[in-house]
Amino acid sequence: MSKMQSILEKLAINPVQAVEDYKKKTGKGAVGCIAPYTPEEIIHAAGMLPIGLWGGQVELNKVRAVLPAFACSIMQSIKELELSGSYDILTAVLCPSSCDTLKAIGQKWTRKDVPMIQFVHPHNRKLPAARTFLAKEYQHVRERLENVIGEPIPDEAIVQSIQVYNEHRAVMREFARAAGAHPDLIDPKTRHLVFKSAFFMRKEEHTALVRELTALLDEAPVKPWDGPKIILSGIMAEPDSILDVMKELHIAVVADDLAQESRQNRVDVPEDGTVMERLAEQWQNMYGCSLAYEHEKTRVPMLVDMVKKNQADAVVVAMMKFCDPEEFDYPMIKQTMEKENIPLLQVEIDQQMQSVEQFRTRMQSFVEMLRHE
Amino acid sequence: MEQALAQAGIHLEDAAGIVATGYGRMNSAYTDKQFSEISCHAKGIAHLLPNARTIIDIGGQDAKAIRLDDRGMVQQFAMNDKCAAGTGRFLEVMARVMETSLSELQEWDNKARTVAHVSSTCTVFAESEVISLLSAGTPKADIIAGVHKSVASKAGSLVLRIGLQEDVVMSGGVAQNRGVVKAMEAELKVPVQVAPNPQIVGALGAALFAYEAQMKKQK
Ligand code: SF4
């Protein structure tokens, strides 16, 4: 087996196994982090395993009674998994209130043995008061967690965890760059799995594996790629079957602006201030995301820059079905891409998607169109 | 496949190249290549009607709007989501509710005095709306004209997404229904041409792709 293959195998995703193994090894539990942004550093500092909850391909039954059909597809699956007890192996769950659907999810939590800790990201992010407010919210999260585990989470431990996370972010940004240069070695699904595996591992372990992987990529010769190069933008690009279609169509994902992938690593936690203030300031510094309100909408010019910098042929917006924050951004993206002459395709993301044929038709037509450009 | 070959009076060995398109294109054992139906419809229309800039293709499963540049290449396209509203399937459901057949819809439309209002957003709602209209005594012809308007407004919104440019051409099986074409003209406020044999335009495009590939090889 090649070295790269063996690293990728170590990154393979098995959430239940990961939680059980971690409990066995450390005697500590796992805390679920509902997408998209949670202060994972606090969980990490408590010696627990933060697990990213991003839904999955489950059949929707129980959720029909609690969420309307027009709630986004990721929250439909998260709620279904919750109601069917899949999250009962977790010690607690953190949930941000970034959008209306997330607010509802936190309020409708039913598992009595798995406490739900909800917090609010302020929308007027740039005000000094936003930092004070969010620092208090995070402090509240910390205290609730301390209650659950029955131990304090010291400042020094959080400072260390911040360092671990900043290092991880930097390594992931490097991986994204290297993967973009080597689509012959890292196909769209593999690229996605490298990002996703970070949600089921302690970050220091993930950092070590991805650093090794990136080094191998950097050693490999850069080969010319004759397929279309795209930038993926949106909340997430799942189920995996759509990435398989991209591979079949010889598409390279040269960079991404997905909440589940590169947005996680876009902004580091700054150095100055108390630990809670530092974590809060990271949210103030976030940019280019539909969930982090900004008057000037930097996401749009950011996407144009990404196209130029990565010599991409097009932008593909993976539009989470019924996600209003993303839908609000789309018209601006579309207008600008037209003005800039950058081909743009919108595809709908539905985690419950059974057949990829419609997706294939769209994607293939787009690729055929690009070939004529 | 055998039937198609028999009808054309040729054998498999006579075909220098075969291109597949449409849903199921991935599963065809005979083909050398496959292209999406969007590219094939564009190819077919550009061949038949070179002045076409907007294609509205409504088939059984989905509806698409395609914008062509002056070389006949696809510039942009929009496709309906998984919902059946605004597709041939929607017309089938409505024809069944009104106890008529797909082929009779246009005759009924001709007899309409006014156009009844039928929601364009959801097949299920539209079906119950049609039943209420029937029980309220609305003439069947008016309801059918309303159903056609509903399909046209759904396809019209796809056209708006890509930007309307003349000439506008309809392809796909539904284009055979003059009622829908008339409603489409009213919706877009421009003349809408119908491609000759609209239901085989995609196949023609696929054949043209196969032909071009063959010509290239011979060069
Ligand atoms: S609506 Fe969008 S932002 Fe809100 S939970 Fe769903 S996917 Fe996330």
Coordinates of C-alpha atoms and ligand atoms in Angstrom, one line a residue:
Chain A
M1 CA 0.0 0.0 0.0
S2 CA 1.3 3.4 -0.8
K3 CA 2.1 5.9 2.0
M4 CA -0.6 8.2 0.8
Q5 CA -3.1 5.3 0.8
S6 CA -2.2 4.4 4.3
I7 CA -2.7 7.9 5.6
L8 CA -6.1 8.1 3.9
E9 CA -7.1 4.9 5.5
K10 CA -6.3 6.3 8.9
L11 CA -8.5 9.3 8.1
A12 CA -11.5 7.0 7.3
I13 CA -14.7 8.1 9.0
N14 CA -16.6 5.9 11.4
P15 CA -18.3 8.2 14.0
V16 CA -19.7 5.6 16.4
Q17 CA -16.4 3.7 16.5
A18 CA -14.5 7.0 17.0
V19 CA -16.6 7.9 20.1
E20 CA -16.4 4.4 21.6
D21 CA -12.6 4.1 21.0
Y22 CA -12.1 7.6 22.6
K23 CA -14.2 6.7 25.6
K24 CA -12.2 3.5 26.1
K25 CA -8.9 5.1 25.7
T26 CA -9.4 8.2 27.8
G27 CA -12.4 7.5 29.9
K28 CA -13.9 10.8 28.6
G29 CA -16.8 11.3 26.4
A30 CA -17.6 13.1 23.1
V31 CA -19.6 16.4 22.6
G32 CA -21.6 16.9 19.4
C33 CA -21.1 20.2 17.6
I34 CA -24.1 21.1 15.4
A35 CA -22.9 22.7 12.2
P36 CA -21.6 25.3 11.3
Y37 CA -19.6 27.1 14.0
T38 CA -19.0 26.1 17.7
P39 CA -16.2 27.0 20.1
E40 CA -14.7 23.5 19.8
E41 CA -11.6 24.6 21.7
I42 CA -13.5 24.6 25.0
I43 CA -14.6 21.0 24.5
H44 CA -11.1 20.0 23.5
A45 CA -9.6 21.7 26.6
A46 CA -11.9 19.6 28.7
G47 CA -10.2 16.6 27.3
M48 CA -13.3 15.5 25.4
L49 CA -13.7 14.6 21.7
P50 CA -15.6 17.2 19.7
I51 CA -17.7 15.5 17.0
G52 CA -19.1 17.5 14.1
L53 CA -22.8 16.9 13.5
W54 CA -23.5 17.5 9.8
G55 CA -26.5 15.2 9.2
G56 CA -26.3 12.3 6.9
Q57 CA -28.2 10.2 4.5
V58 CA -31.0 9.0 6.7
E59 CA -34.6 8.2 5.8
L60 CA -36.8 10.9 7.2
N61 CA -39.7 9.6 9.4
K62 CA -39.9 10.9 12.9
V63 CA -38.7 14.4 12.0
R64 CA -41.9 14.9 9.9
A65 CA -43.8 15.5 13.1
V66 CA -41.5 18.3 14.3
L67 CA -40.0 20.1 11.4
P68 CA -41.9 21.5 8.3
A69 CA -40.9 20.1 4.9
F70 CA -39.3 23.4 4.0
A71 CA -36.6 23.2 6.8
C72 CA -33.2 22.7 5.3
S73 CA -32.2 19.1 4.5
I74 CA -29.2 19.0 6.9
M75 CA -31.3 19.9 9.9
Q76 CA -34.0 17.4 8.8
S77 CA -31.4 14.7 9.1
I78 CA -29.9 16.0 12.3
K79 CA -33.3 16.0 13.9
E80 CA -34.1 12.6 12.6
L81 CA -30.9 11.2 14.0
E82 CA -31.6 12.9 17.3
L83 CA -35.1 11.5 17.5
S84 CA -34.0 8.0 16.7
G85 CA -31.4 8.1 19.5
S86 CA -28.3 8.1 17.3
Y87 CA -26.8 10.9 19.4
D88 CA -27.3 9.2 22.7
I89 CA -23.7 8.1 22.8
L90 CA -22.7 11.8 23.2
T91 CA -22.2 13.6 26.6
A92 CA -23.7 16.9 25.4
V93 CA -24.4 18.8 22.3
L94 CA -23.6 22.4 21.3
C95 CA -25.8 24.3 19.0
P96 CA -25.3 27.8 17.6
S97 CA -28.4 29.9 16.6
S98 CA -27.0 31.2 13.4
C99 CA -30.3 30.9 11.4
D100 CA -34.0 30.4 12.1
T101 CA -33.8 26.7 11.6
L102 CA -30.9 26.3 14.1
K103 CA -32.8 28.3 16.7
A104 CA -35.7 25.8 16.3
I105 CA -33.4 22.8 16.5
G106 CA -32.0 24.0 19.8
Q107 CA -35.4 24.6 21.2
K108 CA -36.9 21.3 20.1
W109 CA -34.2 19.1 21.6
T110 CA -35.7 16.0 23.1
R111 CA -32.9 13.8 24.5
K112 CA -33.0 14.4 28.3
D113 CA -29.8 12.5 28.9
V114 CA -27.8 14.5 26.4
P115 CA -27.9 18.1 27.4
M116 CA -28.3 20.7 24.7
I117 CA -26.2 23.8 25.1
Q118 CA -27.4 26.5 22.8
F119 CA -25.7 29.9 22.3
V120 CA -26.1 32.9 20.1
H121 CA -23.6 34.4 17.7
P122 CA -24.3 38.2 17.6
H123 CA -25.2 39.3 14.1
N124 CA -23.8 42.9 14.4
R125 CA -20.4 41.4 14.7
K126 CA -18.1 44.3 14.4
L127 CA -19.3 46.3 17.4
P128 CA -17.1 46.0 20.5
A129 CA -20.3 45.0 22.4
A130 CA -20.5 42.0 20.1
R131 CA -17.2 40.7 21.5
T132 CA -18.3 41.2 25.1
F133 CA -21.6 39.5 24.4
L134 CA -20.2 36.5 22.7
A135 CA -17.4 36.1 25.3
K136 CA -20.2 35.8 27.8
E137 CA -22.1 33.3 25.7
Y138 CA -19.0 31.2 25.4
Q139 CA -18.3 31.5 29.1
H140 CA -21.9 30.2 29.6
V141 CA -21.1 27.3 27.3
R142 CA -18.0 26.6 29.3
E143 CA -19.9 26.6 32.6
R144 CA -22.6 24.3 31.3
L145 CA -19.9 21.9 30.1
E146 CA -18.1 22.1 33.4
N147 CA -21.4 21.2 35.1
V148 CA -22.0 18.3 32.8
I149 CA -18.5 16.8 33.3
G150 CA -18.2 17.9 37.0
E151 CA -14.7 19.4 36.5
P152 CA -13.4 22.9 35.8
I153 CA -12.0 23.7 32.3
P154 CA -9.0 25.9 33.1
D155 CA -7.9 28.9 31.1
E156 CA -4.5 27.4 30.4
A157 CA -6.0 24.3 28.9
I158 CA -8.2 26.5 26.6
V159 CA -5.1 28.5 25.6
Q160 CA -3.4 25.3 24.6
S161 CA -6.4 24.1 22.7
I162 CA -6.6 27.4 20.8
Q163 CA -3.0 26.8 19.7
V164 CA -3.8 23.2 18.6
Y165 CA -6.8 24.5 16.6
N166 CA -4.9 27.4 15.0
E167 CA -2.2 25.0 13.9
H168 CA -4.9 22.6 12.5
R169 CA -6.4 25.4 10.5
A170 CA -3.1 26.4 9.0
V171 CA -2.4 22.8 8.1
M172 CA -5.8 22.4 6.5
R173 CA -5.3 25.6 4.4
E174 CA -2.0 24.1 3.2
F175 CA -3.7 20.8 2.4
A176 CA -6.4 22.7 0.4
R177 CA -3.7 24.4 -1.6
A178 CA -1.8 21.1 -2.3
A179 CA -4.9 19.2 -3.1
G180 CA -5.9 21.9 -5.6
A181 CA -2.5 21.5 -7.3
H182 CA -2.8 17.7 -7.5
P183 CA -6.3 16.7 -8.7
D184 CA -4.7 13.6 -10.2
L185 CA -3.9 12.3 -6.7
I186 CA -6.8 13.8 -4.7
D187 CA -10.2 13.4 -6.3
P188 CA -13.2 15.5 -5.1
K189 CA -14.5 12.8 -2.7
T190 CA -11.1 12.2 -1.2
R191 CA -10.6 15.9 -0.7
H192 CA -14.0 16.1 1.0
L193 CA -13.2 13.1 3.3
V194 CA -9.9 14.7 4.4
F195 CA -11.8 17.7 5.5
K196 CA -14.7 15.8 7.1
S197 CA -12.5 13.4 9.0
A198 CA -11.4 16.4 11.2
F199 CA -14.9 16.2 12.8
F200 CA -14.2 12.8 14.3
M201 CA -10.7 13.0 15.6
R202 CA -8.8 15.0 18.1
K203 CA -7.3 17.9 16.1
E204 CA -3.7 17.2 17.0
E205 CA -3.9 13.7 15.5
H206 CA -5.7 15.0 12.4
T207 CA -3.0 17.8 12.0
A208 CA -0.2 15.2 12.1
L209 CA -1.9 13.0 9.4
V210 CA -2.8 15.8 7.1
R211 CA 0.6 17.4 7.4
E212 CA 2.2 14.2 6.3
L213 CA -0.3 13.9 3.4
T214 CA 0.4 17.5 2.3
A215 CA 4.1 16.8 2.4
L216 CA 3.6 13.8 0.1
L217 CA 1.5 15.9 -2.3
D218 CA 4.1 18.7 -2.3
E219 CA 6.8 16.1 -3.3
A220 CA 4.7 14.8 -6.2
P221 CA 5.3 16.4 -9.6
V222 CA 2.5 18.7 -10.7
K223 CA 0.8 17.3 -13.8
P224 CA -1.3 19.2 -16.3
W225 CA -5.0 18.7 -15.8
D226 CA -7.3 18.7 -18.8
G227 CA -10.6 18.6 -17.1
P228 CA -12.6 21.5 -15.7
K229 CA -11.4 23.2 -12.6
I230 CA -14.0 24.4 -10.2
I231 CA -14.5 26.3 -7.0
L232 CA -17.2 24.8 -4.7
S233 CA -19.2 27.2 -2.6
G234 CA -22.1 26.6 -0.2
I235 CA -22.8 24.8 3.1
M236 CA -21.6 21.3 2.0
A237 CA -21.2 19.1 -1.0
E238 CA -22.8 15.8 0.1
P239 CA -24.0 13.0 -0.4
D240 CA -20.7 11.6 -1.5
S241 CA -22.4 10.2 -4.7
I242 CA -22.4 13.7 -6.2
L243 CA -18.6 13.9 -5.7
D244 CA -18.3 10.5 -7.5
V245 CA -20.2 12.1 -10.4
M246 CA -17.7 14.9 -10.4
K247 CA -14.9 12.5 -10.5
E248 CA -16.4 10.6 -13.4
L249 CA -16.8 13.9 -15.3
H250 CA -13.1 14.5 -14.6
I251 CA -13.7 17.7 -12.6
A252 CA -11.1 19.0 -10.2
V253 CA -12.1 20.9 -7.1
V254 CA -9.3 23.4 -6.9
A255 CA -10.6 25.3 -3.9
D256 CA -13.7 25.6 -1.9
D257 CA -15.8 28.0 0.1
L258 CA -17.9 25.3 1.9
A259 CA -19.1 25.8 5.5
Q260 CA -18.2 22.2 6.1
E261 CA -14.7 22.5 4.6
S262 CA -12.6 25.6 4.1
R263 CA -14.8 28.1 6.0
Q264 CA -13.9 26.1 9.1
N265 CA -10.3 27.1 8.6
R266 CA -10.6 30.5 7.2
V267 CA -9.9 32.6 10.3
D268 CA -7.6 31.8 13.2
V269 CA -8.3 32.7 16.8
P270 CA -6.3 35.9 17.5
E271 CA -3.6 36.3 20.2
D272 CA -4.8 39.1 22.4
G273 CA -7.4 39.3 25.2
T274 CA -8.8 36.8 27.7
V275 CA -9.5 33.3 26.3
M276 CA -13.2 33.9 25.9
E277 CA -12.6 37.3 24.2
R278 CA -10.1 35.6 21.8
L279 CA -12.7 33.0 20.8
A280 CA -15.3 35.7 20.4
E281 CA -13.0 37.8 18.3
Q282 CA -12.6 35.0 15.8
W283 CA -16.3 35.3 15.0
Q284 CA -15.9 39.0 14.6
N285 CA -13.1 38.4 12.1
M286 CA -14.9 35.8 10.1
Y287 CA -15.7 36.8 6.5
G288 CA -17.1 35.5 3.3
C289 CA -19.8 33.3 4.9
S290 CA -23.6 33.7 4.5
L291 CA -24.0 33.1 8.2
A292 CA -21.6 35.8 9.4
Y293 CA -23.5 39.0 8.6
E294 CA -21.4 41.6 6.8
H295 CA -22.7 44.7 5.1
E296 CA -20.1 44.6 2.3
K297 CA -20.6 40.9 1.4
T298 CA -17.0 40.0 1.0
R299 CA -18.0 36.5 -0.2
V300 CA -18.7 37.7 -3.7
P301 CA -15.4 39.4 -4.5
M302 CA -13.7 36.6 -2.5
L303 CA -15.1 34.0 -4.9
V304 CA -13.9 36.1 -7.9
D305 CA -10.4 36.2 -6.4
M306 CA -10.5 32.5 -5.7
V307 CA -11.3 31.8 -9.3
K308 CA -8.4 34.0 -10.5
K309 CA -5.9 32.8 -8.0
N310 CA -6.6 29.1 -8.6
Q311 CA -7.1 29.5 -12.4
A312 CA -10.5 27.9 -12.0
D313 CA -12.9 27.6 -14.9
A314 CA -16.1 28.0 -13.0
V315 CA -17.9 28.3 -9.7
V316 CA -20.4 25.7 -8.6
V317 CA -22.7 26.7 -5.8
A318 CA -23.9 23.7 -3.9
M319 CA -27.2 25.2 -2.7
M320 CA -28.4 23.5 0.5
K321 CA -32.1 22.9 -0.1
F322 CA -34.2 25.4 1.8
C323 CA -31.2 27.2 3.4
D324 CA -32.3 30.8 3.4
P325 CA -28.9 32.4 4.4
E326 CA -27.3 30.8 1.3
E327 CA -30.3 31.6 -0.9
F328 CA -30.0 35.3 0.0
D329 CA -26.4 35.4 -1.1
Y330 CA -27.0 33.7 -4.5
P331 CA -28.5 36.6 -6.5
M332 CA -25.4 38.7 -5.7
I333 CA -23.1 35.9 -6.6
K334 CA -24.9 35.3 -9.9
Q335 CA -24.9 39.0 -10.8
T336 CA -21.2 39.4 -10.2
M337 CA -20.2 36.2 -11.9
E338 CA -22.1 37.3 -15.0
K339 CA -20.4 40.6 -15.0
E340 CA -17.0 38.9 -14.6
N341 CA -17.8 36.4 -17.2
I342 CA -17.2 33.5 -14.8
P343 CA -19.4 30.5 -15.6
L344 CA -21.6 29.6 -12.6
L345 CA -23.8 26.6 -11.9
Q346 CA -26.2 26.1 -9.0
V347 CA -26.9 22.6 -7.9
E348 CA -29.3 21.6 -5.1
I349 CA -28.0 19.8 -2.1
D350 CA -30.4 17.4 -0.5
Q351 CA -28.9 14.9 1.9
Q352 CA -31.8 12.6 1.2
M353 CA -31.1 12.6 -2.5
Q354 CA -31.6 9.0 -3.7
S355 CA -30.7 9.3 -7.3
V356 CA -28.0 11.5 -8.7
E357 CA -29.2 11.4 -12.3
Q358 CA -30.6 14.9 -12.3
F359 CA -27.5 16.1 -10.7
R360 CA -25.5 14.3 -13.3
T361 CA -27.4 15.9 -16.1
R362 CA -26.8 19.4 -14.8
M363 CA -23.2 18.8 -14.0
Q364 CA -22.5 17.1 -17.3
S365 CA -24.2 19.8 -19.4
F366 CA -22.2 22.3 -17.5
V367 CA -18.9 20.5 -18.3
E368 CA -20.0 20.2 -21.9
M369 CA -20.7 23.9 -22.0
L370 CA -17.3 24.8 -20.4
R371 CA -15.5 22.7 -23.1
H372 CA -16.9 25.1 -25.7
E373 CA -16.0 28.3 -23.9
Chain B
M1 CA -32.2 -0.6 -29.9
E2 CA -33.1 -3.4 -32.2
Q3 CA -36.4 -1.8 -33.0
A4 CA -34.7 1.5 -33.7
L5 CA -32.2 -0.1 -36.0
A6 CA -35.0 -2.1 -37.8
Q7 CA -37.0 1.0 -38.3
A8 CA -34.0 2.8 -39.8
G9 CA -33.3 -0.2 -41.9
I10 CA -29.7 -0.6 -40.8
H11 CA -27.6 -3.0 -38.7
L12 CA -25.6 -2.2 -35.7
E13 CA -22.4 -2.7 -37.7
D14 CA -23.5 0.0 -40.2
A15 CA -23.4 2.7 -37.5
A16 CA -19.9 4.3 -37.6
G17 CA -20.5 5.8 -34.1
I18 CA -23.3 5.9 -31.6
V19 CA -24.0 8.6 -29.0
A20 CA -26.5 8.2 -26.2
T21 CA -28.4 11.0 -24.5
G22 CA -31.3 11.4 -22.0
Y23 CA -31.9 9.6 -18.7
G24 CA -30.5 6.1 -19.0
R25 CA -27.6 7.3 -21.3
M26 CA -25.2 5.9 -18.7
N27 CA -26.7 2.4 -19.1
S28 CA -26.6 2.0 -22.8
A29 CA -24.3 -0.9 -23.8
Y30 CA -24.0 0.1 -27.4
T31 CA -22.7 3.6 -27.2
D32 CA -19.3 5.1 -27.9
K33 CA -20.0 8.3 -26.1
Q34 CA -22.8 10.0 -24.2
F35 CA -23.9 13.6 -24.0
S36 CA -26.4 15.3 -21.7
E37 CA -29.8 16.1 -23.2
I38 CA -29.1 19.8 -22.7
S39 CA -26.1 19.7 -25.1
C40 CA -28.0 17.4 -27.5
H41 CA -31.1 19.6 -27.6
A42 CA -28.9 22.6 -28.2
K43 CA -27.1 20.8 -31.0
G44 CA -30.3 19.6 -32.6
I45 CA -32.0 23.1 -32.5
A46 CA -28.9 24.9 -33.7
H47 CA -28.9 22.6 -36.7
L48 CA -32.6 22.9 -37.4
L49 CA -33.1 26.6 -36.6
P50 CA -29.8 28.5 -36.6
N51 CA -31.4 31.7 -35.4
A52 CA -32.6 30.2 -32.1
R53 CA -31.2 31.8 -29.0
T54 CA -33.5 30.4 -26.4
I55 CA -34.7 26.9 -26.2
I56 CA -37.6 25.7 -24.0
D57 CA -37.5 22.0 -23.7
I58 CA -40.3 20.4 -21.8
G59 CA -40.1 16.6 -21.6
G60 CA -41.9 14.1 -19.5
Q61 CA -39.7 14.3 -16.5
D62 CA -38.3 17.8 -16.5
A63 CA -38.3 21.2 -18.1
K64 CA -35.2 23.2 -19.2
A65 CA -34.4 26.6 -20.6
I66 CA -31.2 26.8 -22.6
R67 CA -29.6 29.9 -24.0
L68 CA -27.5 29.6 -27.2
D69 CA -24.8 31.9 -28.5
D70 CA -24.5 32.8 -32.1
R71 CA -22.4 29.7 -32.8
G72 CA -25.2 27.6 -31.5
M73 CA -23.2 26.7 -28.3
V74 CA -24.8 26.5 -24.9
Q75 CA -24.2 29.7 -22.9
Q76 CA -26.4 29.0 -19.9
F77 CA -29.2 26.7 -18.9
A78 CA -31.7 26.3 -16.1
M79 CA -33.5 23.2 -15.1
N80 CA -36.6 22.6 -12.9
D81 CA -36.1 20.9 -9.6
K82 CA -37.3 17.5 -8.7
C83 CA -40.9 18.6 -8.6
A84 CA -43.1 17.5 -11.5
A85 CA -44.9 20.8 -11.8
G86 CA -44.4 22.3 -15.3
T87 CA -43.4 19.1 -17.0
G88 CA -45.1 16.5 -19.2
R89 CA -45.8 14.4 -16.1
F90 CA -47.8 17.3 -14.7
L91 CA -49.9 17.4 -17.9
E92 CA -50.4 13.6 -17.7
V93 CA -51.7 13.9 -14.1
M94 CA -54.0 16.8 -15.1
A95 CA -55.3 14.9 -18.2
R96 CA -56.2 12.0 -16.0
V97 CA -58.0 14.1 -13.4
M98 CA -60.0 15.6 -16.3
E99 CA -60.7 12.2 -17.8
T100 CA -59.1 13.1 -21.1
S101 CA -55.9 12.1 -22.9
L102 CA -52.7 14.1 -23.5
S103 CA -53.3 14.2 -27.2
E104 CA -56.7 15.8 -26.7
L105 CA -55.6 18.6 -24.4
Q106 CA -54.9 21.0 -27.3
E107 CA -58.3 20.5 -28.8
W108 CA -59.9 21.3 -25.5
D109 CA -57.7 24.4 -25.1
N110 CA -59.0 25.7 -28.5
K111 CA -62.5 25.7 -27.1
A112 CA -61.6 27.7 -24.0
R113 CA -63.4 31.0 -23.5
T114 CA -61.4 32.2 -20.6
V115 CA -58.3 30.8 -18.8
A116 CA -59.1 29.4 -15.3
H117 CA -56.5 30.0 -12.6
V118 CA -54.4 26.9 -11.8
S119 CA -51.5 27.2 -9.3
S120 CA -48.2 26.7 -11.0
T121 CA -46.2 25.7 -7.9
C122 CA -47.2 22.2 -7.0
T123 CA -48.7 19.2 -8.8
V124 CA -50.5 18.0 -5.7
F125 CA -52.1 21.4 -5.0
A126 CA -52.9 21.9 -8.7
E127 CA -54.7 18.6 -8.8
S128 CA -57.0 19.5 -5.9
E129 CA -57.5 22.9 -7.4
V130 CA -58.6 21.4 -10.7
I131 CA -61.0 19.1 -8.9
S132 CA -62.5 22.1 -7.1
L133 CA -62.8 24.0 -10.3
L134 CA -64.5 21.0 -11.9
S135 CA -67.0 20.7 -9.1
A136 CA -67.6 24.5 -9.2
G137 CA -68.8 23.9 -12.8
T138 CA -65.9 25.7 -14.5
P139 CA -65.8 24.5 -18.2
K140 CA -63.3 21.8 -18.8
A141 CA -61.8 23.7 -21.7
D142 CA -61.1 26.7 -19.5
I143 CA -59.5 24.6 -16.9
I144 CA -57.3 22.9 -19.5
A145 CA -56.2 26.4 -20.8
G146 CA -55.4 27.2 -17.1
V147 CA -53.3 24.0 -16.8
H148 CA -51.4 25.1 -20.0
K149 CA -50.8 28.5 -18.6
S150 CA -49.5 27.0 -15.4
V151 CA -46.9 24.9 -17.3
A152 CA -46.0 28.0 -19.4
S153 CA -45.5 30.2 -16.3
K154 CA -43.2 27.5 -14.7
A155 CA -41.1 27.2 -17.9
G156 CA -41.3 31.0 -18.2
S157 CA -39.5 31.4 -14.8
L158 CA -36.7 29.2 -16.1
V159 CA -36.4 31.4 -19.1
L160 CA -36.2 34.5 -16.9
R161 CA -33.3 32.8 -15.0
I162 CA -31.2 32.6 -18.2
G163 CA -32.5 35.8 -19.8
L164 CA -34.9 35.8 -22.7
Q165 CA -33.4 36.3 -26.2
E166 CA -35.2 35.8 -29.5
D167 CA -35.7 33.5 -31.4
V168 CA -37.5 31.4 -28.9
V169 CA -38.0 27.7 -29.9
M170 CA -39.8 24.9 -28.1
S171 CA -38.6 21.3 -28.2
G172 CA -39.5 18.1 -26.3
G173 CA -42.7 16.2 -26.4
V174 CA -44.8 18.9 -24.8
A175 CA -44.1 21.3 -27.7
Q176 CA -46.5 19.2 -29.7
N177 CA -49.3 20.6 -27.6
R178 CA -50.3 23.9 -29.3
G179 CA -52.2 25.0 -26.2
V180 CA -48.9 25.1 -24.2
V181 CA -47.1 26.9 -27.1
K182 CA -49.9 29.5 -27.2
A183 CA -49.7 30.0 -23.4
M184 CA -45.9 30.2 -23.7
E185 CA -46.2 33.1 -26.2
A186 CA -48.6 34.9 -23.9
E187 CA -46.3 34.3 -20.9
L188 CA -43.1 35.6 -22.7
K189 CA -44.8 38.1 -25.0
V190 CA -42.7 37.0 -27.9
P191 CA -43.4 34.5 -30.8
V192 CA -42.5 31.0 -30.0
Q193 CA -41.6 28.6 -32.8
V194 CA -41.9 24.8 -32.5
A195 CA -39.0 22.7 -33.7
P196 CA -39.9 20.2 -36.4
N197 CA -40.6 16.8 -34.7
P198 CA -39.8 18.4 -31.3
Q199 CA -39.8 15.0 -29.5
I200 CA -36.7 13.8 -31.4
V201 CA -34.6 17.0 -31.3
G202 CA -32.4 15.5 -28.5
A203 CA -31.8 12.3 -30.5
L204 CA -31.0 14.4 -33.6
G205 CA -28.4 16.4 -31.6
A206 CA -26.9 13.1 -30.3
A207 CA -26.6 11.9 -33.9
L208 CA -25.0 15.1 -35.0
F209 CA -22.4 14.7 -32.2
A210 CA -21.7 11.2 -33.5
Y211 CA -21.4 12.5 -37.0
E212 CA -19.0 15.3 -36.1
A213 CA -16.8 12.8 -34.1
Q214 CA -16.7 10.6 -37.2
M215 CA -15.8 13.5 -39.5
K216 CA -13.0 14.5 -37.1
K217 CA -11.6 10.9 -37.1
Q218 CA -11.6 10.8 -40.9
K219 CA -9.6 14.0 -41.2
Ligands
SF4_1 S1 -30.8 26.9 7.0 FE1 -28.7 26.9 6.2 S2 -27.6 27.9 7.8 FE2 -29.5 27.2 8.7 S3 -29.1 25.2 9.5 FE3 -29.9 25.0 7.5 S4 -28.1 24.8 6.2 FE4 -27.4 25.7 8.1

